[in-house]
Amino acid sequence: MPAPSPQKPTSAPPARGEPPVSALQQPVTSQWGVGGERAAQLARLKIQTVGDLLLHRPRRYEDRRHFRKIAELSATEPGTTRGTIVALGLKRFRGGSRSVFEIILDDGSARLHCRWWNLPFMQNYFNMGDEVFAYGKLVETKPRTLDHPETEVIEAGEESSIHINRIVPIYPLTEGLPQRWLRGLLWRTLARYENEIAEPRVGQLQVGQAFLPSRANAVHMLHFPEELTDVEIARRRLALDEFVTLQERIQERRQRFEARTRALPCQGDNRLMKPFLAALGFKLTAAQTRVLREIRADLGAAHPMRRLLQGDVGSGKTAVAACAALMALESGFTVALMAPTEILAEQHARNFKKWFGPLGILVRLQTGSRKDAGAELTAAKDAPLPALVIGTHALLTGGFNLPRLGLVIIDEQHKFGVAQREQLVRKGAYPHLLVMTATPIPRTLGLTLYGDLDVSVIDELPAGRGGIRTFVRPADKLPQVWKFIREQLAAGRQAYVVYPRVEEEDRAAGLKAVLKEFETVTRALAPFPVGLLHGRLKPTEKEAVMAGFRGNQVKALVATALIEVGVDVPNATVMLVENAEHFGLAQLHQLRGRIGRGARESQCILISGAKTEAARERLQVLAETGDGFKIAEADLKLRGPGDLLGREQSGLPDLRFGDLVEDLDLIRQARELVRQNLK
Ligand code: ADP
Ligand code: MG
């Protein structure tokens, strides 16, 4: 394949508005020595262009200015050494199907055996007398042995300044691609293109700042740092650029949205709100009132509201949602409320019917198993009623439409992706949007995932809550725990008992399943009636179980994490979670939010089968704090963003250098930079 020649900037100026084709966008095959096979290998590493190559991030570095003597190699931490091959050979056994290839290095201090099992082709890479680097830790000390070490043969004279006597990058590789070859390619490519690496601009502003190196320098430092501390400096610089790109995308999306939308006037006139608040039975907290002021201002503004409402479990987001809905209803619009589960949708429907029925507002449910709302409302469109439709994903289905949709409310946002949120909003002519979440989203994630939303926070729980005490206990304390729960049930309380699995236990991981444990719990809590709730039940069965629990005929509910969101039974004051180590901290915090809803103190008991001290300590965070933000931060640090938000969450950015856990300062800086420019 003939390699296309490098595109030098031509003398003719580029057409207006089109940026010149960057030298970095050339295919990597334009580089000397990158032919078909090498190109295919690079493509497997997602390296297509010169620019991709320059951003190929080393997975570690080796300080080849200092070596360990073979005699100093350790069995506990890996190290780099070098020596001369004094013996080598391949041994085959079991009729030739298995083998071990071995080289012996000598550096004058000791001898080192390097072994490769069942990789006979390794013998092609080494010759007697070769000088070799080896990186690894000892698996045996008599004789000193490394298994499958990373090695490199030092070639006499050739490019010696690249591969030794400096800190060298060790790259992620793919089958057949030699470390030395890739390092050489990067060295040459850097030398040739470093000056082409431009400083990204946000409008007139330059991204690079006095305390960070230029992008070109950062790329250089990434591959061939002078000191190991340079690597982190380079990473931060490149991360900043990533966050700037991300923020530009977010803020441009918001600007485009504002440019093409006019808001429906949904402020309301208090006609329904007044009687609603009077009948509610409690006074809104100061935080709820403040958030409602923010929402009301949005509903009267020129552009549709796009607001994220964060509030810890039990902070009273539903009442806020109800007030927001009333504002739109008063203004003559319909409102849609989407919840992640049928149980939750049904619970909302029950509450809202109780609240809104007396005000003459039609409340309808649209879930997978009930699809009446659409037809009814469409039929009523000639004489639009003030109507609220509550539903699950079923609200998103193609055929379902709402006349005069003024406000969309999404409960437990983290269960839905951005795409679903937009799908629902598209059902109307740019209705207002309020998304609610009880997962306290750490700032880093909030700014990246929800950067296009305004944020309100309910940071206060309603008064008169009994509070929750949380205990972490090993499994052998279960008998005492059952006794405690029986006492609580005898005193009139109710309890949740939670397991990670529905049906199949996971023996290997020691995970228990509700179907099997139901018997155990029934026996342990006899004579109190016990209910069973999990995702495989039919909707009507789930509803019946929940009705029994709500009605206090069922005293204890054996359930999966299905009850995690939203379920509200104030008389339930005890929760037992088995295999608690299996859950994320944020998820456990959500789970325990099912209790502590009444005036009495509640108890949450986490049974940990965790084998390690670290895993038990992780759970201990829950015993120590009830602050959802602290817990979410801890979870983010321990398990990463994917786990915190749940697998359903799409839209986590694909970052090569940026770190959503550590880089809050950079994210803020990027956001500020982009904001200043867009103003
Ligand atoms: P979440 O924010 O977790 O969705 P909910 O909206 O379910 O919380 O509210 C939890 C409980 O608190 C409900 O029983 C609700 O009626 C009650 N509640 C909400 N606001 C107040 C308030 N201002 N004063 C007293 N109780 C309240
Ligand atoms: Mg809720």
XYZ file of C-alpha atoms and ligand atoms in Angstrom:
707
model
C 0.000 0.000 0.000
C 1.585 3.304 -0.992
C 1.721 5.625 1.978
C 0.050 8.949 1.282
C 2.602 11.709 1.473
C 2.300 14.077 4.385
C -0.007 16.962 3.691
C 1.964 20.108 4.109
C -0.117 23.233 4.518
C -0.558 24.548 0.977
C 0.187 28.117 0.056
C -3.463 28.829 -0.796
C -5.314 29.981 2.333
C -8.024 27.598 3.484
C -11.616 28.396 2.544
C -13.232 30.774 4.991
C -14.758 29.103 7.972
C -12.991 25.829 7.362
C -10.057 25.156 9.597
C -6.923 24.076 7.757
C -6.414 20.302 7.756
C -4.103 19.738 10.649
C -0.899 17.849 10.127
C -1.997 15.781 13.102
C -5.032 14.508 11.229
C -2.939 12.650 8.692
C -3.263 8.901 8.753
C -0.563 7.245 10.767
C 0.358 5.277 7.639
C 1.925 8.481 6.309
C 4.796 7.850 8.704
C 7.906 6.041 7.629
C 7.786 2.341 8.472
C 4.054 2.127 9.204
C 2.879 -0.401 6.650
C -0.132 -2.673 6.398
C 0.526 -5.010 9.299
C 1.767 -2.340 11.682
C -1.120 -0.087 10.684
C -3.579 -2.870 11.483
C -1.956 -3.387 14.884
C -2.105 0.332 15.631
C -5.736 0.421 14.531
C -6.472 -2.197 17.178
C -5.149 0.322 19.694
C -7.514 2.906 18.169
C -4.584 4.740 16.594
C -5.584 5.956 13.125
C -3.939 9.342 12.831
C -0.721 11.008 13.860
C -2.742 12.836 16.508
C -4.058 9.566 17.942
C -0.534 8.251 18.096
C 0.729 11.283 19.976
C -2.000 10.816 22.573
C -1.346 7.091 23.087
C -0.940 7.089 26.814
C 1.893 5.042 28.347
C 0.615 2.624 30.941
C 3.738 3.031 33.046
C 7.274 4.362 32.945
C 10.632 2.781 33.602
C 13.420 4.823 35.049
C 16.318 3.392 33.073
C 18.767 5.847 34.531
C 18.985 3.574 37.542
C 18.852 -0.197 37.439
C 18.662 -2.723 40.147
C 21.363 -5.281 40.322
C 19.983 -8.751 39.725
C 21.004 -9.494 43.301
C 18.711 -6.649 44.449
C 15.544 -7.763 42.657
C 12.657 -8.243 45.025
C 9.855 -10.764 45.374
C 7.379 -8.167 46.622
C 7.618 -5.279 44.181
C 8.567 -5.286 40.511
C 11.796 -3.692 39.367
C 13.948 -3.244 36.278
C 17.307 -4.905 35.835
C 19.680 -5.604 32.945
C 22.065 -8.375 32.142
C 23.721 -10.414 29.426
C 22.272 -13.701 28.177
C 24.646 -16.474 29.255
C 22.354 -19.420 28.504
C 19.023 -20.029 26.807
C 16.874 -22.944 25.755
C 13.436 -24.375 25.082
C 12.124 -27.431 26.914
C 9.079 -29.278 25.579
C 6.988 -31.771 27.525
C 3.741 -33.753 27.225
C 4.477 -34.734 23.646
C 5.414 -31.213 22.691
C 2.125 -29.519 23.520
C 3.541 -27.715 26.536
C 6.860 -25.956 26.828
C 8.999 -23.563 28.765
C 11.489 -21.197 27.213
C 14.170 -19.833 29.498
C 17.011 -17.339 29.302
C 19.604 -16.785 32.001
C 20.930 -13.255 32.520
C 24.109 -12.359 34.330
C 25.126 -8.864 35.437
C 28.064 -9.801 37.624
C 26.010 -9.574 40.836
C 23.927 -12.708 40.288
C 22.118 -14.776 37.711
C 18.483 -14.373 36.754
C 16.259 -16.972 35.120
C 13.515 -15.562 32.901
C 10.815 -18.063 31.923
C 7.960 -18.081 29.432
C 5.488 -20.932 29.623
C 3.932 -22.267 26.431
C 5.206 -19.404 24.317
C 7.859 -21.274 22.282
C 8.105 -18.453 19.727
C 9.815 -16.341 22.396
C 13.012 -18.132 21.409
C 13.016 -16.110 18.185
C 13.624 -12.894 20.064
C 16.815 -13.713 21.971
C 20.409 -14.716 21.179
C 23.371 -15.669 23.322
C 25.276 -12.590 24.385
C 22.323 -10.187 23.967
C 22.012 -7.536 26.568
C 18.469 -7.458 27.936
C 16.246 -5.353 30.200
C 13.862 -7.347 32.319
C 11.038 -5.995 34.447
C 9.161 -8.022 37.005
C 9.237 -9.445 40.504
C 10.812 -12.675 41.603
C 8.606 -15.762 41.745
C 11.465 -17.828 43.104
C 14.646 -16.785 44.821
C 16.647 -20.020 44.460
C 17.415 -19.644 41.648
C 16.259 -16.062 41.088
C 13.414 -16.390 38.603
C 10.983 -14.126 36.799
C 7.965 -15.594 35.026
C 6.840 -13.813 31.854
C 8.861 -10.661 32.536
C 8.604 -7.685 30.250
C 11.881 -7.647 28.353
C 13.672 -5.622 25.760
C 16.878 -6.483 23.956
C 19.291 -3.567 23.880
C 20.491 -3.205 20.352
C 24.079 -2.082 19.986
C 24.291 1.617 19.276
C 20.877 1.887 17.666
C 18.679 4.635 19.054
C 20.310 4.067 22.385
C 19.279 7.476 23.602
C 15.603 6.584 23.177
C 15.532 3.319 25.019
C 18.063 3.621 27.781
C 19.622 6.103 30.172
C 16.342 7.948 30.560
C 12.807 7.490 31.811
C 11.151 5.445 29.082
C 7.442 4.997 28.406
C 5.941 1.513 28.430
C 2.876 1.493 26.203
C -0.182 -0.680 26.051
C 0.473 -3.020 23.144
C -1.393 -5.456 21.010
C -0.330 -8.859 19.757
C 2.761 -8.686 17.583
C 3.575 -5.024 18.222
C 6.994 -4.606 19.868
C 7.441 -2.073 22.638
C 10.709 -0.798 21.174
C 9.242 -0.293 17.744
C 6.328 1.735 19.075
C 8.607 3.789 21.300
C 10.856 4.510 18.323
C 7.860 5.525 16.236
C 6.673 7.884 18.929
C 10.111 9.384 19.309
C 10.348 10.139 15.591
C 6.773 11.346 15.325
C 7.198 13.654 18.285
C 10.381 15.120 16.872
C 8.630 15.826 13.613
C 5.215 17.039 14.785
C 5.709 18.498 18.223
C 5.675 21.996 16.795
C 2.395 21.341 15.038
C 0.568 20.713 18.299
C -1.416 23.894 18.668
C -2.690 25.480 21.818
C -6.464 24.923 21.770
C -8.485 28.088 21.928
C -11.860 28.851 23.307
C -12.713 31.890 21.249
C -10.024 34.422 22.021
C -8.874 32.695 25.157
C -5.963 30.368 25.270
C -6.471 27.271 27.321
C -2.936 26.880 28.617
C -2.199 28.790 31.787
C 0.945 29.952 33.448
C 0.980 27.057 35.878
C 0.420 24.392 33.257
C 2.744 23.624 30.344
C 1.700 24.213 26.746
C -0.127 21.362 25.097
C 2.905 20.609 22.938
C 5.127 20.403 25.998
C 2.588 18.284 27.792
C 2.524 15.753 24.953
C 6.299 15.623 25.000
C 6.381 15.148 28.767
C 3.760 12.431 28.506
C 6.081 10.269 26.422
C 9.559 11.287 27.482
C 9.400 12.984 30.863
C 12.557 14.367 32.434
C 11.302 13.384 35.846
C 8.498 11.066 36.897
C 6.683 14.011 38.466
C 6.356 15.541 34.978
C 3.918 12.833 34.026
C 1.148 14.073 36.289
C 1.707 17.669 35.187
C 1.330 16.558 31.588
C -1.744 14.508 32.374
C -3.447 17.455 34.040
C -2.761 19.683 31.068
C -4.193 17.173 28.618
C -7.138 16.519 30.932
C -7.918 20.222 30.983
C -8.193 20.190 27.198
C -10.565 17.241 27.388
C -12.763 18.973 29.905
C -12.811 22.134 27.800
C -14.039 20.131 24.813
C -16.675 18.519 26.978
C -17.850 21.811 28.420
C -17.996 23.391 24.983
C -20.249 20.610 23.828
C -22.477 20.937 26.887
C -22.716 24.693 26.779
C -23.245 24.836 23.029
C -26.058 22.333 23.383
C -27.627 24.608 25.947
C -27.184 27.682 23.762
C -28.678 25.978 20.713
C -31.560 24.890 22.867
C -32.168 28.411 24.105
C -31.861 29.889 20.650
C -34.624 27.778 19.186
C -37.048 27.573 22.053
C -39.633 29.810 23.593
C -41.055 28.823 26.917
C -44.699 28.062 27.560
C -45.925 30.396 30.311
C -46.471 28.030 33.232
C -46.145 30.176 36.322
C -49.701 29.638 37.489
C -51.849 31.869 39.655
C -52.008 29.957 42.969
C -55.633 29.047 42.363
C -54.907 25.335 42.939
C -51.752 25.737 44.995
C -53.497 27.470 47.887
C -56.032 24.733 48.647
C -53.356 22.084 48.007
C -50.943 23.500 50.577
C -53.759 24.012 53.044
C -54.754 20.332 52.802
C -51.221 18.914 52.726
C -50.940 18.371 56.455
C -47.428 19.760 56.844
C -45.605 22.989 56.206
C -42.975 22.992 53.463
C -39.422 23.225 54.748
C -37.395 26.355 54.058
C -35.376 24.393 51.493
C -38.505 23.198 49.689
C -39.840 26.752 49.586
C -36.576 28.134 48.228
C -36.464 25.523 45.483
C -40.061 26.284 44.552
C -39.193 29.951 44.156
C -36.418 28.955 41.750
C -38.790 26.743 39.815
C -41.481 29.384 39.613
C -38.984 31.889 38.205
C -37.961 29.306 35.579
C -41.554 28.613 34.612
C -42.061 32.277 33.833
C -38.776 32.812 31.988
C -38.232 33.174 28.242
C -36.644 29.741 27.787
C -37.954 26.427 29.025
C -36.783 25.305 32.421
C -34.035 22.669 32.510
C -33.522 22.035 36.162
C -32.013 19.247 38.223
C -33.411 18.919 41.716
C -31.121 17.093 44.104
C -32.352 16.106 47.495
C -31.351 13.311 49.791
C -33.800 10.458 50.306
C -36.759 11.641 52.332
C -36.099 15.328 51.760
C -39.556 15.765 50.215
C -38.975 16.039 46.502
C -42.437 14.696 45.726
C -44.186 17.638 47.373
C -41.994 20.005 45.361
C -42.874 18.122 42.187
C -46.551 18.426 43.095
C -46.285 22.198 43.513
C -44.425 22.571 40.217
C -47.099 20.472 38.533
C -49.815 22.683 39.978
C -48.214 25.799 38.522
C -48.369 24.293 35.029
C -51.860 22.909 35.600
C -53.104 26.300 36.760
C -51.762 27.715 33.514
C -53.861 25.232 31.536
C -51.170 22.722 30.573
C -50.892 18.989 31.093
C -47.997 17.524 33.078
C -46.139 14.228 32.702
C -44.261 12.555 35.543
C -41.957 9.641 34.745
C -40.700 7.203 37.383
C -38.223 4.340 36.908
C -40.383 1.491 38.269
C -44.046 0.537 38.225
C -44.140 0.412 42.004
C -42.936 3.942 42.216
C -45.254 5.160 39.455
C -48.161 3.558 41.259
C -47.178 5.076 44.569
C -46.980 8.497 42.947
C -50.353 7.929 41.274
C -51.929 7.093 44.630
C -50.468 10.178 46.297
C -51.305 12.528 43.497
C -54.877 11.224 43.189
C -55.317 11.855 46.883
C -53.835 15.346 46.583
C -55.184 16.449 43.188
C -58.495 14.579 42.965
C -60.282 17.041 45.265
C -58.961 19.918 43.118
C -60.709 18.514 40.051
C -57.516 17.445 38.313
C -57.470 14.261 36.268
C -54.637 11.930 37.361
C -53.859 8.964 35.126
C -51.362 6.141 35.147
C -49.479 4.906 32.099
C -47.230 1.904 32.728
C -46.329 -1.254 30.875
C -49.400 -2.993 32.235
C -51.813 -0.039 32.126
C -52.122 2.006 29.027
C -55.354 3.879 29.398
C -54.107 7.423 29.875
C -53.189 8.220 26.301
C -56.508 7.394 24.700
C -58.471 9.098 27.397
C -56.527 12.325 27.219
C -56.401 12.394 23.467
C -60.157 11.945 23.462
C -60.412 14.840 25.867
C -58.267 17.174 23.817
C -61.186 19.225 22.516
C -61.994 20.160 26.069
C -58.569 19.928 27.723
C -58.799 18.996 31.313
C -56.103 19.945 33.706
C -54.431 16.545 33.687
C -51.380 14.825 35.168
C -50.115 11.602 33.624
C -47.806 9.452 35.700
C -45.947 6.582 34.177
C -42.846 4.549 33.528
C -40.875 4.098 30.316
C -44.284 3.443 28.782
C -44.600 7.223 28.515
C -41.818 7.125 25.950
C -43.547 4.778 23.505
C -44.149 6.157 20.065
C -47.937 6.148 20.039
C -48.278 7.947 23.318
C -48.902 11.670 23.084
C -50.030 14.351 25.413
C -51.939 17.419 24.299
C -50.664 20.741 25.643
C -47.720 19.219 27.490
C -46.300 22.016 29.619
C -44.044 20.331 32.152
C -42.144 17.066 32.264
C -40.962 15.794 35.631
C -38.534 12.897 35.826
C -38.124 11.191 39.172
C -34.859 9.446 40.062
C -33.032 10.777 37.057
C -29.997 8.564 37.524
C -32.065 5.591 36.426
C -32.652 7.181 33.057
C -30.184 8.250 30.415
C -30.003 11.663 28.829
C -31.519 10.213 25.660
C -34.663 9.122 27.466
C -35.043 12.500 29.094
C -34.890 14.159 25.672
C -37.312 11.622 24.219
C -39.963 12.596 26.717
C -39.388 16.306 26.270
C -39.829 15.899 22.516
C -43.405 14.788 23.127
C -44.351 18.425 23.495
C -43.397 21.807 22.093
C -40.406 22.264 24.387
C -42.098 21.763 27.719
C -40.348 22.711 30.921
C -38.200 19.977 32.432
C -37.601 19.142 36.060
C -35.443 16.131 36.845
C -35.165 14.880 40.390
C -32.529 12.676 41.904
C -31.731 11.368 45.334
C -28.281 10.227 44.294
C -26.186 13.082 45.523
C -24.039 13.589 42.499
C -20.528 14.700 43.350
C -19.673 18.021 41.776
C -17.273 16.551 39.230
C -19.967 14.348 37.786
C -22.679 16.935 38.082
C -20.713 19.431 36.040
C -19.926 16.928 33.318
C -23.144 14.946 33.142
C -25.642 17.635 33.944
C -23.661 20.693 32.944
C -26.559 21.841 30.783
C -29.000 21.833 33.691
C -29.469 24.370 36.451
C -29.237 22.769 39.844
C -31.388 23.154 42.946
C -30.609 21.349 46.150
C -32.947 20.471 49.020
C -30.429 20.374 51.831
C -32.762 19.938 54.758
C -34.913 17.069 55.963
C -38.424 17.732 57.276
C -38.460 18.120 61.045
C -39.755 15.383 63.300
C -37.865 12.505 61.738
C -36.594 9.919 64.155
C -33.298 9.420 62.371
C -31.560 6.214 61.321
C -28.867 4.333 63.185
C -26.757 2.070 61.026
C -24.785 -0.955 62.198
C -22.365 -3.193 60.328
C -22.387 -6.789 61.618
C -20.737 -10.053 60.560
C -23.006 -12.901 59.438
C -22.576 -14.891 62.659
C -24.544 -12.199 64.529
C -27.690 -13.012 62.528
C -29.486 -14.866 65.375
C -29.336 -11.761 67.598
C -30.449 -9.618 64.659
C -33.539 -11.780 64.071
C -34.370 -11.536 67.740
C -34.103 -7.767 67.591
C -36.350 -7.582 64.536
C -38.983 -9.828 66.181
C -39.038 -7.440 69.137
C -39.548 -4.500 66.820
C -42.377 -6.259 64.966
C -43.966 -7.138 68.306
C -43.845 -3.440 69.163
C -45.883 -2.694 66.031
C -43.071 -1.708 63.650
C -42.422 -3.156 60.197
C -39.200 -4.275 58.550
C -37.470 -4.723 55.211
C -35.110 -7.638 54.620
C -33.001 -7.154 51.502
C -30.955 -9.639 49.432
C -28.897 -9.005 46.312
C -30.333 -11.814 44.170
C -33.773 -12.962 43.058
C -33.400 -16.621 42.273
C -29.948 -18.006 41.715
C -27.708 -17.553 44.630
C -24.153 -16.987 43.698
C -22.315 -19.597 45.723
C -18.897 -18.483 44.591
C -19.516 -14.914 45.652
C -21.607 -16.070 48.619
C -24.644 -14.076 47.496
C -28.065 -14.973 48.797
C -31.311 -14.845 46.838
C -34.782 -13.813 48.019
C -36.608 -16.876 46.702
C -34.500 -19.183 48.804
C -34.174 -16.957 51.871
C -37.891 -16.231 52.036
C -38.356 -19.525 53.924
C -35.546 -18.713 56.334
C -36.935 -15.281 57.080
C -40.466 -16.606 57.507
C -39.167 -19.087 60.083
C -36.902 -16.573 61.777
C -39.696 -14.045 62.182
C -42.606 -16.428 62.924
C -45.393 -15.874 63.729
C -45.336 -12.512 61.940
C -46.563 -12.579 58.307
C -43.812 -11.996 55.768
C -44.217 -10.761 52.156
C -41.999 -11.279 49.122
C -41.156 -8.652 46.523
C -38.854 -8.925 43.521
C -38.607 -7.939 39.896
C -39.933 -11.204 38.457
C -43.391 -10.825 39.978
C -46.249 -9.669 37.770
C -47.218 -6.025 38.284
C -50.503 -7.016 39.915
C -48.653 -9.348 42.288
C -46.198 -6.613 43.208
C -49.042 -4.238 43.808
C -50.815 -6.734 46.071
C -47.678 -7.294 48.153
C -47.049 -3.567 48.506
C -50.698 -2.985 49.452
C -50.365 -5.612 52.193
C -47.198 -3.981 53.517
C -48.612 -0.481 53.345
C -51.772 -1.687 55.067
C -49.660 -3.246 57.854
C -51.030 -6.774 57.327
C -47.596 -7.840 56.097
C -45.078 -7.107 58.850
C -41.819 -7.784 57.055
C -40.974 -7.534 53.394
C -38.296 -9.758 51.869
C -37.111 -7.900 48.801
C -34.391 -7.195 46.305
C -32.969 -3.722 45.809
C -36.124 -3.090 43.795
C -37.411 -1.158 46.803
C -34.413 1.093 46.516
C -36.193 4.118 45.132
C -39.062 6.120 46.412
C -41.154 3.593 48.354
C -42.660 5.377 51.335
C -44.008 3.416 54.323
C -43.341 5.491 57.467
C -44.165 2.658 59.884
C -41.255 0.587 58.552
C -38.368 1.359 60.890
C -36.050 -1.621 60.530
C -33.970 -2.690 57.579
C -31.719 -5.691 57.329
C -29.440 -5.935 54.288
C -27.616 -9.206 53.736
C -24.490 -9.351 51.547
C -24.237 -5.614 52.062
C -20.696 -5.711 50.675
C -22.215 -6.473 47.298
C -23.894 -3.062 47.029
C -22.450 0.359 46.333
C -22.455 2.812 49.219
C -24.724 5.238 47.424
C -27.128 2.412 46.691
C -27.172 1.311 50.335
C -27.803 4.885 51.344
C -30.788 4.930 48.994
C -31.989 1.630 50.363
C -31.873 2.747 53.951
C -33.800 5.844 52.910
C -36.853 3.535 52.932
C -36.738 3.708 56.725
C -36.424 6.726 58.986
C -39.533 8.242 57.465
C -41.582 8.376 60.657
C -41.121 10.048 64.034
C -39.477 6.970 65.602
C -35.807 6.156 65.416
C -35.037 3.553 62.749
C -32.332 0.899 62.596
C -30.452 -0.287 59.561
C -28.373 -3.437 59.982
C -25.848 -4.248 57.299
C -24.686 -7.850 57.350
C -21.327 -8.050 55.723
C -19.855 -11.221 54.332
C -16.830 -9.186 53.355
C -13.598 -11.061 53.739
C -11.286 -8.086 53.773
C -10.839 -5.376 56.331
C -11.070 -2.752 53.569
C -14.509 -3.959 52.515
C -15.790 -3.762 56.088
C -14.346 -0.287 56.457
C -16.106 0.783 53.304
C -19.457 -0.120 54.878
C -18.439 1.653 58.037
C -18.758 4.961 56.132
C -22.520 4.414 56.241
C -22.529 3.894 59.973
C -20.639 7.123 60.428
C -22.489 9.549 58.216
C -25.957 10.168 56.885
C -24.741 12.842 54.493
C -25.517 11.611 51.001
C -22.898 13.821 49.374
C -20.107 12.457 51.545
C -21.252 8.928 50.804
C -21.418 9.541 47.077
C -17.909 11.022 47.111
C -16.623 7.985 48.964
C -18.374 5.681 46.519
C -17.017 7.551 43.547
C -13.490 7.212 44.901
C -13.900 3.535 45.710
C -15.878 2.240 42.762
C -15.747 4.812 39.993
C -18.505 6.754 38.260
C -20.062 3.853 36.367
C -20.940 2.023 39.548
C -22.146 5.100 41.356
C -24.660 5.990 38.700
C -25.733 2.481 37.823
C -25.205 0.688 34.573
C -28.308 2.234 33.091
C -26.630 5.603 33.067
C -25.390 6.405 29.633
C -23.451 9.487 28.745
C -20.398 9.104 30.911
C -17.718 10.784 28.840
C -14.912 8.737 27.397
C -11.864 10.392 28.899
C -8.299 9.483 28.117
C -6.593 11.781 30.623
C -9.341 13.371 32.693
C -10.356 11.806 35.974
C -13.904 12.359 37.161
C -12.905 11.576 40.711
C -9.878 13.790 41.140
C -10.134 16.645 38.699
C -12.821 18.901 40.123
C -10.503 21.933 39.903
C -9.827 21.298 36.214
C -13.503 20.764 35.434
C -14.353 24.060 37.124
C -11.555 25.818 35.275
C -12.726 24.427 31.935
C -16.293 25.441 32.624
C -15.258 28.977 33.556
C -13.123 29.302 30.456
C -15.919 28.216 28.161
C -18.462 30.375 29.955
C -16.365 33.518 29.707
C -16.069 32.977 26.021
C -19.708 32.247 25.312
C -20.966 35.318 27.135
P -37.997 11.944 48.500
O -37.298 13.263 48.420
O -37.084 10.854 48.944
O -38.742 11.616 47.251
P -40.606 12.084 49.598
O -41.068 13.137 48.700
O -41.053 10.694 49.342
O -39.031 12.098 49.676
O -40.962 12.531 51.076
C -40.729 11.696 52.160
C -41.800 11.848 53.209
O -41.734 13.135 53.802
C -43.184 11.749 52.639
O -43.956 10.968 53.532
C -43.674 13.168 52.591
O -45.077 13.250 52.694
C -42.999 13.776 53.778
N -42.747 15.216 53.675
C -42.374 15.906 52.571
N -42.208 17.222 52.863
C -42.453 17.358 54.176
C -42.444 18.484 55.077
N -42.145 19.719 54.667
N -42.759 18.259 56.373
C -43.060 17.015 56.790
N -43.099 15.921 56.009
C -42.791 16.087 54.701
Mg -38.877 10.252 45.758
